[in-house]
Amino acid sequence: MPQPLYFETHCHLNHERFADDLPAVLERARAAGVSHLTLIGYDLPSSRRAAEMARPEEGLLATVGIHPHDAENWDGEAERELRRLAEAPGVVAIGEIGLDFYRDLSPREAQYTALRAQLELAAELGLPIVVHTRESVTPSLDVIEPYARQGLRGIMHCWSGSVEEARRARGLGLLLGIGGVVTYKKAMELPEVVAATELEGLVLETDCPYLPPTPHRGQRNEPAYLPLIAARVAELQGVSLPEVAARTQETAARLFGVTLAEAEVG
């Protein structure tokens, strides 16, 4: 039986914590069956780095965006730079954008301004979005809803909302990003959400170097751990691991406009 192939929808291999051993990290990811890796920008330098690292023919994709932590720095220059970066080969989405009401590192007014501006940009460019929603799921959905009703699609990264909020997100055509938290003993409502959501509404992510799955908590996370997350999703869904791998891969590829045959694992 062939090895299951996985689509990593959210990783920060453009982060400094991977500066010393990136080739080895990529080699481990490929050995684990990760066919595609999406490098997520979160400010202008990391977005530039993600776009530079993108190799779509090798399954290395990128997103560009301003995280809510950096929302105070949103201005016309940032918008022009993101617009330029979004044209680079392999850039498949605008993100990581959103609201963060847990740390509130930028004033909420600035967070809302940056989010709305980047939603406008994504809609104009015809790109999906990758959304950060820490302690802000419902407020984020409130802002996104009119855009989603006009056809904007994307991923609600590191899903942390309730079952009811998940139904609302899915009703708007948004996907739920499921990461290492689903393997934790104190995963709150996340296992219930995964069990209650149709598999087509889920995609897999590690958010590395953050949030490593069990049994790697306390270590640096990396894409090679994606099968551990998929295994927990398979258990909660009551389906096989290969089915989770294949269907989440297809869902992510469809969202990002990727042909799965473009990259080979090896």
mmCIF file of N, CA and C in Angstrom, residues 68-69 98-104 106-109 111-112 132-137 139-140:
data_model
loop_
_atom_site.group_PDB
_atom_site.id
_atom_site.type_symbol
_atom_site.label_atom_id
_atom_site.label_comp_id
_atom_site.label_asym_id
_atom_site.label_seq_id
_atom_site.Cartn_x
_atom_site.Cartn_y
_atom_site.Cartn_z
ATOM 1 N N PRO A 68 -2.185 40.022 13.216
ATOM 2 C CA PRO A 68 -2.732 41.053 14.102
ATOM 3 C C PRO A 68 -1.723 41.607 15.098
ATOM 4 N N HIS A 69 -0.721 40.826 15.489
ATOM 5 C CA HIS A 69 0.302 41.355 16.393
ATOM 6 C C HIS A 69 1.033 42.545 15.772
ATOM 7 N N GLY A 98 -5.931 38.521 10.696
ATOM 8 C CA GLY A 98 -6.979 38.200 11.659
ATOM 9 C C GLY A 98 -7.001 39.126 12.855
ATOM 10 N N LEU A 99 -7.510 38.575 13.963
ATOM 11 C CA LEU A 99 -7.646 39.300 15.223
ATOM 12 C C LEU A 99 -7.063 38.454 16.343
ATOM 13 N N ASP A 100 -6.374 39.096 17.271
ATOM 14 C CA ASP A 100 -5.855 38.405 18.451
ATOM 15 C C ASP A 100 -6.224 39.219 19.682
ATOM 16 N N PHE A 101 -7.266 38.749 20.383
ATOM 17 C CA PHE A 101 -7.733 39.437 21.579
ATOM 18 C C PHE A 101 -7.175 38.796 22.849
ATOM 19 N N TYR A 102 -6.211 37.874 22.669
ATOM 20 C CA TYR A 102 -5.554 37.255 23.825
ATOM 21 C C TYR A 102 -4.353 38.095 24.256
ATOM 22 N N ARG A 103 -3.465 38.394 23.318
ATOM 23 C CA ARG A 103 -2.285 39.201 23.644
ATOM 24 C C ARG A 103 -2.513 40.687 23.400
ATOM 25 N N ASP A 104 -3.371 41.021 22.424
ATOM 26 C CA ASP A 104 -3.658 42.432 22.132
ATOM 27 C C ASP A 104 -2.372 43.239 21.950
ATOM 28 N N SER A 106 -1.388 44.701 19.313
ATOM 29 C CA SER A 106 -1.755 45.911 18.586
ATOM 30 C C SER A 106 -3.145 46.331 19.058
ATOM 31 N N PRO A 107 -3.427 47.625 19.070
ATOM 32 C CA PRO A 107 -4.770 48.076 19.462
ATOM 33 C C PRO A 107 -5.835 47.409 18.596
ATOM 34 N N ARG A 108 -6.970 47.126 19.191
ATOM 35 C CA ARG A 108 -8.001 46.406 18.436
ATOM 36 C C ARG A 108 -8.475 47.182 17.221
ATOM 37 N N GLU A 109 -8.526 48.488 17.316
ATOM 38 C CA GLU A 109 -8.921 49.274 16.153
ATOM 39 C C GLU A 109 -7.961 49.048 14.995
ATOM 40 N N GLN A 111 -6.128 46.355 14.584
ATOM 41 C CA GLN A 111 -6.331 44.977 14.125
ATOM 42 C C GLN A 111 -7.490 44.904 13.137
ATOM 43 N N TYR A 112 -8.587 45.560 13.465
ATOM 44 C CA TYR A 112 -9.749 45.544 12.570
ATOM 45 C C TYR A 112 -9.411 46.218 11.243
ATOM 46 N N HIS A 132 -6.097 34.117 11.639
ATOM 47 C CA HIS A 132 -5.745 33.909 13.043
ATOM 48 C C HIS A 132 -6.896 34.439 13.905
ATOM 49 N N THR A 133 -7.352 33.621 14.864
ATOM 50 C CA THR A 133 -8.567 33.993 15.615
ATOM 51 C C THR A 133 -8.431 33.716 17.104
ATOM 52 N N ARG A 134 -7.314 34.059 17.720
ATOM 53 C CA ARG A 134 -7.151 33.722 19.129
ATOM 54 C C ARG A 134 -8.042 34.609 19.999
ATOM 55 N N GLU A 135 -8.938 33.961 20.750
ATOM 56 C CA GLU A 135 -9.928 34.641 21.591
ATOM 57 C C GLU A 135 -10.779 35.605 20.766
ATOM 58 N N SER A 136 -10.981 35.274 19.495
ATOM 59 C CA SER A 136 -11.676 36.224 18.614
ATOM 60 C C SER A 136 -12.424 35.534 17.480
ATOM 61 N N VAL A 137 -12.899 34.320 17.705
ATOM 62 C CA VAL A 137 -13.521 33.580 16.600
ATOM 63 C C VAL A 137 -14.757 34.300 16.078
ATOM 64 N N PRO A 139 -15.885 37.504 16.606
ATOM 65 C CA PRO A 139 -15.595 38.799 15.981
ATOM 66 C C PRO A 139 -14.946 38.673 14.606
ATOM 67 N N SER A 140 -14.074 37.693 14.435
ATOM 68 C CA SER A 140 -13.439 37.487 13.130
ATOM 69 C C SER A 140 -14.471 37.077 12.082
#
